[in-house]
Amino acid sequence: MPTSERALQFPQGAPNAQPALVVVSGTTVAKNVPAAPQVHPAPTECVLPSGLSFKGEARFPCGVQIEGAFDGKVTAASDQTITVAKGGRVKGEIKATNVHVEGGVDGQIIADGGLARFGATAKFTGEVTYARIGIEEGADIEASMKKLTPKVSI
Amino acid sequence: MNTTTQAAARLIQPSNLSTQINVLPKSAVMKGDMQATENLSIRLDGEYEGKISLQNDGTVHIACDANVTTGMVVADFIYVEGTVKGDLHARKAIELSPTARVQGSVRYEKDMDIHPGARISGQIIGPELDS
């Protein structure tokens, strides 16, 4: 009987009873009831929200969106992008394949093998090492730039 | 089916967990100190070493794969499903799920809920007995 089946499922584990999680751009919002944590799919991007400040070192397997204040060294796995959002402030080192800056960065940016992109609201002082670079009009940049030439096999 | 693991939170309200932000995904590593300047809730799935301090109404959700080594985690609500070595201070409520493994002191000022299966080694400091 369907009703007794459902009743049996409840103690077994929340995942069967809970509605699905909705993952919206990195943040996970449970629909009604606390989601059983083990059903969480690995987030494709995580966020350091505005209002949170972190001082230290961080290493992520995924893309990161920094909206808060980060003081230290942040690294992302290969082929990932670190984004400093408009309200984000990073002091220290950012290292990823692609780095997209719309906020404030003071320090070193290493976009090895990828794109270092500065939006119109970006403010950057320091050093940037890149394979490809993009700077939008309005970006406030005072930096030394170094291009990484990819090794060309003959 | 494994019946001892992964129970849903029963003390920590859904409203505390629904707004949590995934700060540290599963294979990520963070070493340092984290401080909130706004009221927000965070969720940790990876490895964290350092202090965490949240403001009012904040919940720290230490998920079942997380491994936290800390001097101190301070928040209004703390929901532990993972491993913690260090001190936890919940200004309101703390809940340890069946998969929680805590080594260190647990301090709470209002409510505590420990699910069967949780393991704690350390001191538990609750509110004044008379209040």
Coordinates of C-alpha atoms in Angstrom, one line a residue:
Chain A
M1 CA 0.0 0.0 0.0
P2 CA 1.4 3.4 -0.9
T3 CA 0.7 5.0 2.4
S4 CA 2.5 2.4 4.4
E5 CA 5.4 2.5 2.1
R6 CA 5.7 6.2 2.6
A7 CA 5.5 5.7 6.3
L8 CA 8.3 3.2 6.2
Q9 CA 10.5 5.5 4.2
F10 CA 10.5 8.2 6.8
P11 CA 12.8 6.7 9.3
Q12 CA 15.0 5.2 6.7
G13 CA 16.3 8.5 5.5
A14 CA 15.1 11.9 4.8
P15 CA 16.2 11.9 1.1
N16 CA 13.2 10.0 0.0
A17 CA 10.8 12.1 1.8
Q18 CA 12.3 15.5 1.3
P19 CA 11.7 17.6 -1.8
A20 CA 14.6 18.0 -4.1
L21 CA 17.2 20.6 -3.4
V22 CA 17.4 23.5 -5.7
V23 CA 20.9 24.6 -6.4
V24 CA 21.1 28.2 -7.5
S25 CA 24.4 29.5 -8.6
G26 CA 26.4 28.0 -5.8
T27 CA 24.1 28.5 -2.9
T28 CA 21.9 25.7 -1.9
V29 CA 18.4 26.4 -0.7
A30 CA 16.3 23.7 0.9
K31 CA 12.7 23.9 -0.2
N32 CA 10.7 23.3 2.9
V33 CA 12.3 21.2 5.5
P34 CA 16.0 20.7 6.4
A35 CA 17.5 18.6 3.7
A36 CA 19.3 15.4 4.6
P37 CA 22.8 16.6 4.1
Q38 CA 24.1 13.5 2.4
V39 CA 22.0 14.0 -0.7
H40 CA 23.9 17.2 -1.4
P41 CA 25.4 17.1 -4.8
A42 CA 28.9 18.5 -4.9
P43 CA 28.5 22.2 -5.6
T44 CA 30.0 23.4 -8.8
E45 CA 30.9 26.7 -7.4
C46 CA 31.1 28.0 -3.9
V47 CA 30.8 31.4 -2.4
L48 CA 32.5 33.4 0.2
P49 CA 29.5 35.6 0.9
S50 CA 29.6 39.3 1.6
G51 CA 29.6 39.8 5.3
L52 CA 32.1 37.0 5.8
S53 CA 35.8 37.7 6.1
F54 CA 38.4 35.1 6.0
K55 CA 42.1 35.4 6.7
G56 CA 44.3 32.5 5.8
E57 CA 44.8 30.0 3.0
A58 CA 42.2 28.3 0.9
R59 CA 42.2 25.7 -1.7
F60 CA 39.1 24.8 -3.7
P61 CA 38.3 22.0 -6.1
C62 CA 35.7 24.1 -7.8
G63 CA 35.2 27.7 -8.9
V64 CA 34.9 30.3 -6.2
Q65 CA 33.0 33.5 -6.0
I66 CA 34.4 35.9 -3.5
E67 CA 31.9 38.5 -2.3
G68 CA 33.4 39.1 1.1
A69 CA 36.8 40.0 2.4
F70 CA 39.6 37.6 1.8
D71 CA 43.1 38.1 3.2
G72 CA 45.5 35.5 2.2
K73 CA 46.1 33.0 -0.5
V74 CA 43.3 31.4 -2.6
T75 CA 43.9 28.6 -5.1
A76 CA 41.4 26.8 -7.3
A77 CA 41.8 23.5 -9.1
S78 CA 42.8 23.5 -12.7
D79 CA 40.4 24.8 -15.3
Q80 CA 38.4 26.6 -12.6
T81 CA 37.7 30.3 -12.2
I82 CA 38.0 32.5 -9.2
T83 CA 35.7 35.4 -9.4
V84 CA 36.0 38.4 -7.2
A85 CA 32.6 39.9 -7.2
K86 CA 31.8 43.6 -7.1
G87 CA 31.8 43.9 -3.3
G88 CA 34.6 41.4 -2.8
R89 CA 38.0 42.4 -1.5
V90 CA 41.0 40.2 -1.8
K91 CA 44.4 41.0 -0.3
G92 CA 47.1 38.5 -1.1
E93 CA 47.4 35.9 -3.9
I94 CA 44.8 34.5 -6.2
K95 CA 45.8 31.6 -8.3
A96 CA 43.6 29.8 -10.8
T97 CA 43.3 29.0 -14.4
N98 CA 40.9 31.9 -14.9
V99 CA 40.5 34.9 -12.7
H100 CA 37.7 37.3 -13.1
V101 CA 37.9 40.5 -11.1
E102 CA 35.0 42.9 -10.6
G103 CA 35.9 43.9 -7.1
G104 CA 39.0 45.0 -5.3
V105 CA 42.2 43.0 -5.3
D106 CA 45.5 44.0 -3.8
G107 CA 48.3 41.6 -4.5
Q108 CA 49.1 38.9 -7.0
I109 CA 46.9 37.3 -9.6
I110 CA 48.1 34.3 -11.4
A111 CA 45.8 33.1 -14.1
D112 CA 48.0 30.3 -15.4
G113 CA 46.9 29.0 -18.7
G114 CA 43.8 31.1 -18.8
L115 CA 42.1 34.4 -18.8
A116 CA 42.6 37.3 -16.4
R117 CA 39.6 39.5 -16.8
F118 CA 39.0 42.8 -15.2
G119 CA 35.5 44.2 -15.3
A120 CA 34.5 47.9 -15.2
T121 CA 34.2 47.9 -11.5
A122 CA 37.5 46.2 -10.8
K123 CA 40.2 47.8 -8.8
F124 CA 43.5 46.1 -8.8
T125 CA 47.0 46.9 -7.5
G126 CA 49.8 44.4 -7.8
E127 CA 51.0 41.9 -10.2
V128 CA 49.1 39.9 -12.7
T129 CA 50.4 36.9 -14.6
Y130 CA 48.2 35.6 -17.3
A131 CA 48.0 33.7 -20.6
R132 CA 45.2 35.9 -21.9
I133 CA 44.0 39.2 -20.5
G134 CA 40.9 41.3 -20.8
I135 CA 40.4 44.8 -19.2
E136 CA 37.2 46.7 -19.5
E137 CA 37.0 50.4 -19.7
G138 CA 36.6 51.9 -16.3
A139 CA 38.7 49.3 -14.5
D140 CA 41.1 50.9 -12.1
I141 CA 44.4 49.1 -12.5
E142 CA 47.9 49.8 -11.3
A143 CA 49.8 46.7 -11.9
S144 CA 52.7 45.0 -13.5
M145 CA 51.7 42.5 -16.1
K146 CA 53.5 39.4 -17.1
K147 CA 52.4 37.2 -19.9
L148 CA 53.0 33.4 -19.7
T149 CA 53.9 32.1 -23.0
P150 CA 52.5 28.6 -23.4
K151 CA 55.2 26.1 -24.5
V152 CA 54.7 25.3 -28.1
S153 CA 55.6 21.8 -29.2
I154 CA 57.0 21.5 -32.7
Chain B
M1 CA 20.2 0.3 4.6
N2 CA 22.2 2.2 7.1
T3 CA 19.8 3.3 9.8
T4 CA 22.2 4.9 12.2
T5 CA 23.4 7.6 10.0
Q6 CA 22.0 10.8 8.5
A7 CA 19.1 11.7 10.6
A8 CA 17.4 15.0 9.9
A9 CA 18.1 17.9 12.2
R10 CA 15.5 18.1 15.0
L11 CA 16.6 20.9 17.2
I12 CA 18.1 23.2 14.7
Q13 CA 15.2 24.7 12.8
P14 CA 14.8 24.4 9.1
S15 CA 14.8 28.2 8.9
N16 CA 18.3 28.2 10.2
L17 CA 19.5 25.7 7.7
S18 CA 17.7 26.9 4.6
T19 CA 19.7 30.1 4.2
Q20 CA 23.1 28.5 4.6
I21 CA 25.8 29.3 2.2
N22 CA 28.1 26.7 0.9
V23 CA 31.4 28.1 1.9
L24 CA 33.6 25.1 1.8
P25 CA 32.8 22.3 -0.6
K26 CA 33.8 18.7 -0.1
S27 CA 37.4 18.5 -1.2
A28 CA 38.3 22.1 -0.4
V29 CA 40.7 23.1 2.3
M30 CA 40.7 26.3 4.3
K31 CA 43.2 27.2 6.9
G32 CA 42.7 30.4 8.7
D33 CA 40.1 32.4 10.7
M34 CA 36.7 33.3 9.5
Q35 CA 34.6 36.0 10.9
A36 CA 31.1 37.2 9.9
T37 CA 30.2 40.9 10.0
E38 CA 26.6 40.2 9.0
N39 CA 24.0 37.7 10.1
L40 CA 24.5 34.7 7.9
S41 CA 24.7 30.9 8.1
I42 CA 27.4 28.8 6.6
R43 CA 27.9 25.2 5.6
L44 CA 31.3 23.4 5.6
D45 CA 31.8 20.2 3.8
G46 CA 35.6 20.1 3.5
E47 CA 38.6 20.5 5.7
Y48 CA 38.8 23.6 7.8
E49 CA 41.5 24.6 10.2
G50 CA 41.0 27.7 12.3
K51 CA 38.5 29.8 14.1
I52 CA 35.0 30.6 13.0
S53 CA 32.9 33.3 14.5
L54 CA 29.4 34.1 13.3
Q55 CA 27.0 36.9 14.3
N56 CA 23.4 36.8 15.5
D57 CA 21.2 34.1 14.2
G58 CA 24.0 32.5 12.4
T59 CA 24.2 28.7 12.0
V60 CA 27.4 26.8 11.4
H61 CA 26.5 23.6 9.7
I62 CA 29.4 21.1 9.7
A63 CA 28.3 18.5 7.2
C64 CA 29.1 14.8 7.5
D65 CA 32.2 14.9 5.4
A66 CA 33.7 17.9 7.0
N67 CA 36.7 17.8 9.2
V68 CA 37.2 20.9 11.4
T69 CA 40.2 21.5 13.5
T70 CA 39.6 24.6 15.5
G71 CA 40.6 26.7 18.4
M72 CA 37.0 27.9 18.6
V73 CA 33.7 27.9 16.7
V74 CA 31.3 30.4 18.0
A75 CA 27.8 30.9 16.6
D76 CA 24.2 31.0 17.7
F77 CA 23.5 27.6 16.3
I78 CA 25.9 24.8 15.6
Y79 CA 24.8 21.7 13.7
V80 CA 27.5 19.1 13.7
E81 CA 27.4 16.1 11.4
G82 CA 31.1 15.7 10.8
T83 CA 34.3 15.6 12.7
V84 CA 35.4 18.4 15.0
K85 CA 38.6 18.7 17.0
G86 CA 38.3 21.8 19.1
D87 CA 35.9 23.9 21.1
L88 CA 32.4 24.7 20.1
H89 CA 30.4 27.5 21.6
A90 CA 26.8 27.8 20.7
R91 CA 25.1 30.9 22.0
K92 CA 21.8 29.3 21.5
A93 CA 21.6 25.6 20.5
I94 CA 23.9 22.9 19.4
E95 CA 22.9 19.7 17.8
L96 CA 25.1 16.6 17.2
S97 CA 23.8 14.2 14.6
P98 CA 24.5 10.5 14.6
T99 CA 27.6 11.0 12.5
A100 CA 29.1 13.7 14.7
R101 CA 32.5 13.1 16.1
V102 CA 33.6 15.8 18.5
Q103 CA 36.8 16.0 20.5
G104 CA 36.9 19.1 22.6
S105 CA 34.6 21.1 24.7
V106 CA 31.0 21.8 23.8
R107 CA 29.5 24.9 25.3
Y108 CA 25.9 25.9 24.8
E109 CA 23.7 28.5 26.4
K110 CA 20.3 27.2 25.7
D111 CA 19.7 23.8 24.2
M112 CA 21.6 20.8 23.3
D113 CA 20.6 17.8 21.3
I114 CA 22.8 14.7 20.8
H115 CA 21.5 12.0 18.5
P116 CA 22.3 8.4 19.2
G117 CA 25.5 7.5 17.5
A118 CA 27.2 10.8 18.1
R119 CA 30.6 10.6 19.8
I120 CA 31.9 13.3 22.1
S121 CA 35.1 13.4 24.1
G122 CA 35.4 16.5 26.1
Q123 CA 33.7 18.8 28.5
I124 CA 30.1 19.9 28.1
I125 CA 29.3 23.2 29.6
G126 CA 25.7 24.2 29.7
P127 CA 23.8 27.2 31.1
E128 CA 23.7 27.8 34.8
L129 CA 21.8 25.1 36.6
D130 CA 19.6 27.6 38.5
S131 CA 18.5 29.8 35.6

